Backbone as a ProteinNet text record, in pm:
[ID]
protein_1_A
[PRIMARY]
MQLYNKYDKKTLLKKIEQEPFKRITISFYQYANIENPETWRDELYENLQNLGVLGRIYVAKEGINAQINCPEPNVEKFRDYLYSFPFLNGIRLNIAVEQNNKSFVKLAIKVRDKIVSD
[TERTIARY]
-593.9	-596.6	-693.3	-757.8	-859.6	-778.1	-814	-742.4	-828	-910.9	-990.7	-1041.3	-1092.2	-1145.5	-1297.1	-1331.4	-1467.9	-1553.2	-1487.7	-1551.4	-1600.4	-1697.6	-1749.6	-1660.1	-1672.3	-1581.9	-1587.2	-1704.6	-1725.4	-1649.8	-1654.5	-1579.3	-1435.9	-1385.6	-1241.7	-1188.3	-1263.4	-1220	-1212.4	-1300.5	-1295.8	-1169.9	-1142.7	-1015	-889.5	-882.6	-775.1	-753.2	-871	-869.5	-810.7	-823.2	-778.6	-640.3	-569.5	-430.7	-340.2	-243.1	-153.4	-25.3	-28.4	89.7	48.3	143.6	127.1	140.9	73.9	91.9	163.7	251.8	328.7	272.1	238	185.5	301.3	297.8	400	344.6	409.2	368.8	492.8	471	573.4	515.7	587.7	544.8	671.2	660.9	765.5	723.6	771.8	750.6	838	779.7	851.7	776.1	833	758.8	718.7	583.9	524.5	449.6	505.9	442.2	306.9	292.7	161.1	109.9	47.2	1.5	-97.9	-177.4	-287.6	-221.9	-125.3	-54.7	24.1	92.9	171.4	86	-24.1	-128	-159.9	-191.9	-230.1	-111.8	4.1	116.6	138.8	126.2	146.6	46.4	-88.6	-187	-170.7	-131.9	-106.7	10.2	117.1	234.8	208.1	147.8	121.8	16.7	-83.1	-189.5	-122.1	-32.1	37.7	121.1	163.8	237.9	149.6	16.8	-81.2	-96.7	-43.2	-49.8	-192.3	-224	-350	-330.3	-419.4	-405.4	-450.5	-413.2	-458.7	-336	-332.2	-222	-277.3	-218.9	-254.3	-137.4	-160.1	-67	-105.1	-11.9	-35.4	84.3	66.9	193.1	295.1	266.3	370.3	434.4	381.2	445.5	350.9	380	312.5	299.1	184	154.2	87	147.7	90.8	87.4	-25.6	-38.2	-86.7	-8.7	-40.1	-0.8	-47	10.9	47	147.8	201.8	225.8	195	227.9	378.4	404.1	536.6	635	596.2	695	721.2	642	671.4	723.9	759.8	809.3	935.6	1026.8	1158.5	1127.3	1034.2	994.9	924.7	843.4	782.8	881	981.7	1081	1161.6	1201.3	1272.1	1198.7	1065.9	986.4	983.7	960.9	954.6	1091.4	1203	1335.3	1374.7	1299.7	1323	1289.6	1212.3	1183.6	1289.3	1362.1	1475.2	1432.3	1305.9	1271	1231.8	1209	1179.8	1292.8	1403.9	1518.7	1572.2	1565.8	1621.1	1520.8	1391.2	1296.5	1282.6	1253.5	1232.9	1093.7	1084.7	958.2	932.1	820.7	792.3	705.3	768.2	697.1	622.2	490.8	411.6	458.8	461.5	503.8	400.4	273.7	180.2	112.5	119.1	71.1	-77.2	-163.7	-297.1	-330.1	-343.7	-370.4	-486.1	-584.1	-705.8	-703.2	-587.5	-583.5	-634.6	-619.7	-670.5	-728.8	-841.7	-896.9	-898	-855.8	-843.4	-733.9	-694.8	-597.3	-668.8	-649.5	-716.6	-598.8	-579.3	-480.9	-557	-551.7	-631.5	-537.2	-569.9	-496.2	-565.2	-490.4	-535.9	-459	-513.4	-450.3	-316	-330.8	-215.3	-210.5	-85.9	-70.2	-104.6	-94.6	-134.4	-230.8	-334.7	-439.1	-385.6	-419.9	-370.9	-454.8
93.9	152.2	79.3	163.5	109.3	52.1	-61.4	-138.4	-148	-54.3	-58.3	84.1	113.2	235.5	252.1	365.3	379.3	483.3	549.2	663.7	616.3	675.4	653	717.9	672.7	709.7	865.4	921.6	1062.3	1148.2	1107.8	1171.4	1160.4	1041.5	1013.7	1097.6	1103.7	1188.2	1334	1379.8	1520.7	1543.5	1455.6	1463.1	1469.6	1379.4	1376.8	1509.3	1556.3	1687.2	1805.9	1794.9	1907	1886.3	1774.3	1752.6	1854.4	1911.6	2012	1946.3	1811.7	1742.8	1661.9	1620.7	1520.1	1383.3	1282.9	1148.7	1075.5	982.7	904.2	761.7	707.8	573.7	481.7	374.4	273.1	132.4	40.4	-101.1	-188.6	-304.9	-394.7	-530.7	-639.7	-770.6	-846	-937.2	-1014	-1149.4	-1256.5	-1386.1	-1408.7	-1458.1	-1483	-1570.9	-1626.8	-1704.5	-1618.1	-1582.8	-1503.5	-1607.6	-1633.7	-1730.4	-1692.9	-1569.5	-1522.4	-1399.7	-1419.6	-1305.2	-1222.8	-1275.2	-1195.5	-1097.1	-1138.1	-1048.5	-941.8	-981.1	-890.5	-783.2	-835	-743.5	-629.2	-657.8	-564.8	-460.2	-515.4	-426	-333.3	-392.1	-316.4	-208.4	-240.5	-147.3	-20.4	-49.2	55.7	146.4	87.1	171.5	246.1	185.1	247.4	357.1	329.2	434.3	557.6	541.5	648.4	732.2	669.4	737.8	810.7	780.7	834.9	749.4	629.6	544.9	504.3	501.4	453	350.9	250.3	159.1	17.5	-82.2	-216.1	-305.6	-389.6	-473.9	-607.7	-719.7	-853.6	-911.6	-974.4	-1050.6	-1191.4	-1277.9	-1428.3	-1499.6	-1623	-1698.3	-1694.2	-1674.3	-1680.1	-1536.3	-1429.8	-1300.1	-1183	-1080.6	-956.1	-901	-838.2	-775.1	-646.6	-535.2	-400.5	-306.4	-231.8	-114.2	-5.1	102.1	204.8	339.5	440.6	568.6	627.7	707.3	761	905.1	985.4	1125.6	1147.1	1231.3	1254	1288.3	1358	1390.3	1262.8	1154.2	1036.4	919.7	936.9	826.1	768.3	844.7	789.8	711.7	764.3	694.1	565.7	561.7	448.4	338	381.4	292.2	232	323.8	278.5	173.4	199.4	102.7	-34.6	-33.1	-153.7	-232.8	-156.5	-213.4	-257.4	-231.7	-275.7	-425.1	-484	-626.9	-689.7	-788.9	-854.5	-894.6	-958.5	-1011.1	-896.5	-778	-661.8	-555.8	-589.1	-496.1	-484.7	-375.6	-361.6	-385.1	-421.6	-453.7	-337	-366	-265.9	-212	-78.6	-14.4	47.3	7.2	49.5	183	294.6	423.4	444.6	484	496.3	624.2	614.5	725.1	841.6	811.5	913.1	904.3	1015.2	1017.6	1065	996.8	1042.3	1035.1	1150.3	1157.2	1075.9	1050.5	981.3	838.1	778.3	638.8	542.7	585.3	507.8	606	570.9	662.7	602.5	483.7	418.1	319.6	272.6	166	38.1	-63.4	-193.3	-295.5	-370.8	-470.1	-600.3	-698.3	-827.8	-938.5	-1032.5	-1157.9	-1252.9	-1313.3	-1390.3	-1530.1	-1629.7	-1752.3	-1736	-1650.8	-1621.7	-1473.7	-1422.5	-1290.3	-1249.2	-1349.2	-1323.9	-1442.3	-1408.3	-1512.8	-1581.9	-1711.2	-1791.6	-1763.2
1715.5	1584.2	1489.6	1410.9	1308.9	1197.2	1155	1049.6	923	892.4	770.4	746	629.8	591.9	631.8	691.3	728.2	658.4	558.9	484.7	346.2	288.2	166.7	46.2	-70.4	-178.7	-204.7	-197.8	-219	-116.5	10.5	117.1	91	53.2	30.2	-82.2	-199.9	-313.6	-273.7	-193.9	-154.4	-72.5	19	99.6	4.7	-92	-181.5	-264.5	-304.4	-380.3	-304.8	-169.8	-87.3	-37.8	-75.9	-25.6	-98.7	-19.5	-80.5	-143.6	-164.6	-223.9	-340.6	-409	-525.8	-468.7	-528.6	-491.3	-600.3	-556.9	-656.9	-656.5	-779.3	-796.5	-810.8	-729.6	-718.6	-726.2	-797.1	-786.8	-760	-693.9	-669.4	-632.8	-642.4	-589.5	-552.4	-461.2	-416.7	-365.7	-419.8	-364	-244.1	-136.1	-12.1	72.2	180.1	272.6	394.4	395.2	500.6	595	711.6	792	855.9	892.9	938.5	869.9	747.9	669.8	734.5	818.9	882.1	983.5	1059.4	1152.4	1083.5	974.6	895.8	824.5	780.1	712.5	804.2	933.8	1031.4	1054.8	1073.6	1090.7	974.7	854.2	728.9	720.5	749.5	741.1	834.6	955.1	1047.8	1009.2	963.9	924.9	790.4	695.6	563.2	580.2	664.4	687.5	748.3	845.2	904.7	806	700.3	585.5	485.1	490.8	397.2	272.2	272.5	153.5	130.8	-4.6	-43.2	-153.6	-169.1	-271.6	-239.3	-313.4	-303.4	-280.1	-173	-155.5	-116.9	-178.2	-145.9	-74.1	35.7	125.4	127.8	110	116.4	170.8	210.2	266	154.5	30.4	-79.1	-104.4	-38.2	-71.3	-75.6	-146.2	-141.1	-297.6	-325.3	-454	-420.4	-466.4	-430.6	-551.6	-556.5	-642.2	-548.7	-529.3	-427.3	-476.4	-404	-427.4	-289.7	-289.8	-171.2	-174.2	-74.7	-80.1	-107.6	-212.2	-255.6	-131.4	-39.8	77.7	157.4	145.4	226.8	143.9	25.7	-65.7	-5.6	46.8	93.4	233.4	317.6	435.6	400.6	302.4	253.6	204.7	131.2	83.8	191.9	290.4	403.8	485.7	499.2	574.1	498.2	375.2	301.4	313.9	295.9	296	434.1	539.9	675.6	684.7	594.5	584.7	506.1	551.9	477.6	334.6	326.7	186.5	89	147.1	56.3	41.8	108.9	100.2	-40.4	-97.3	-232.5	-340.3	-308.7	-412.1	-505.4	-635.9	-730.8	-713.5	-700.4	-690.4	-826.5	-896.9	-1029.3	-1014.8	-1057.1	-1047.6	-1179.7	-1171.2	-1288	-1362.8	-1497.9	-1581.5	-1567.1	-1573.2	-1556.1	-1415.8	-1352.9	-1210.9	-1206.4	-1126	-1109.4	-961.1	-900	-758.6	-714.3	-815.5	-769.6	-811.5	-839.1	-872.9	-768.8	-645.3	-538.3	-428.6	-368.1	-268.6	-128.4	-108.8	18.5	25	144.6	153.9	188.1	111	127.9	126.7	231.6	228.4	267.8	173.3	190.8	193.2	279.9	287.1	186.6	96.3	-9.2	-6.8	-77.3	-102.8	-180.4	-289.9	-380.6	-405.7	-438.7	-462.4	-608.9	-702	-837	-878.3	-946.1	-985.9	-1110.9	-1118	-1223	-1345.1
[MASK]
++++++++++++++++++++++++++++++++++++++++++++++++++++++++++++++++++++++++++++++++++++++++++++++++++++++++++++++++++++++

């Protein structure tokens, strides 16, 4: 499975404009001890890509920080997937008041030293 985006922004925007569904913008973060963030990043990417999730996620040994949008029909599946991890079970998902289908055009999950910069 490909674990990165290979299309340019123009192509991705065109694809989003043709989607027959609304996207829901969600943000969340959680401090936790993630022993192998590189491996977890790859698992996350594969599963979130399968759900059609777009956005920016930072993963570090100290936790996760995410701003994403999810196809409305997959929001419950997305939530169930997140809640399958004990340290994310029940995490508060912040839903944006104003929705913008074009807030993100690709999925980028990066391993960082910290999930929030000082």
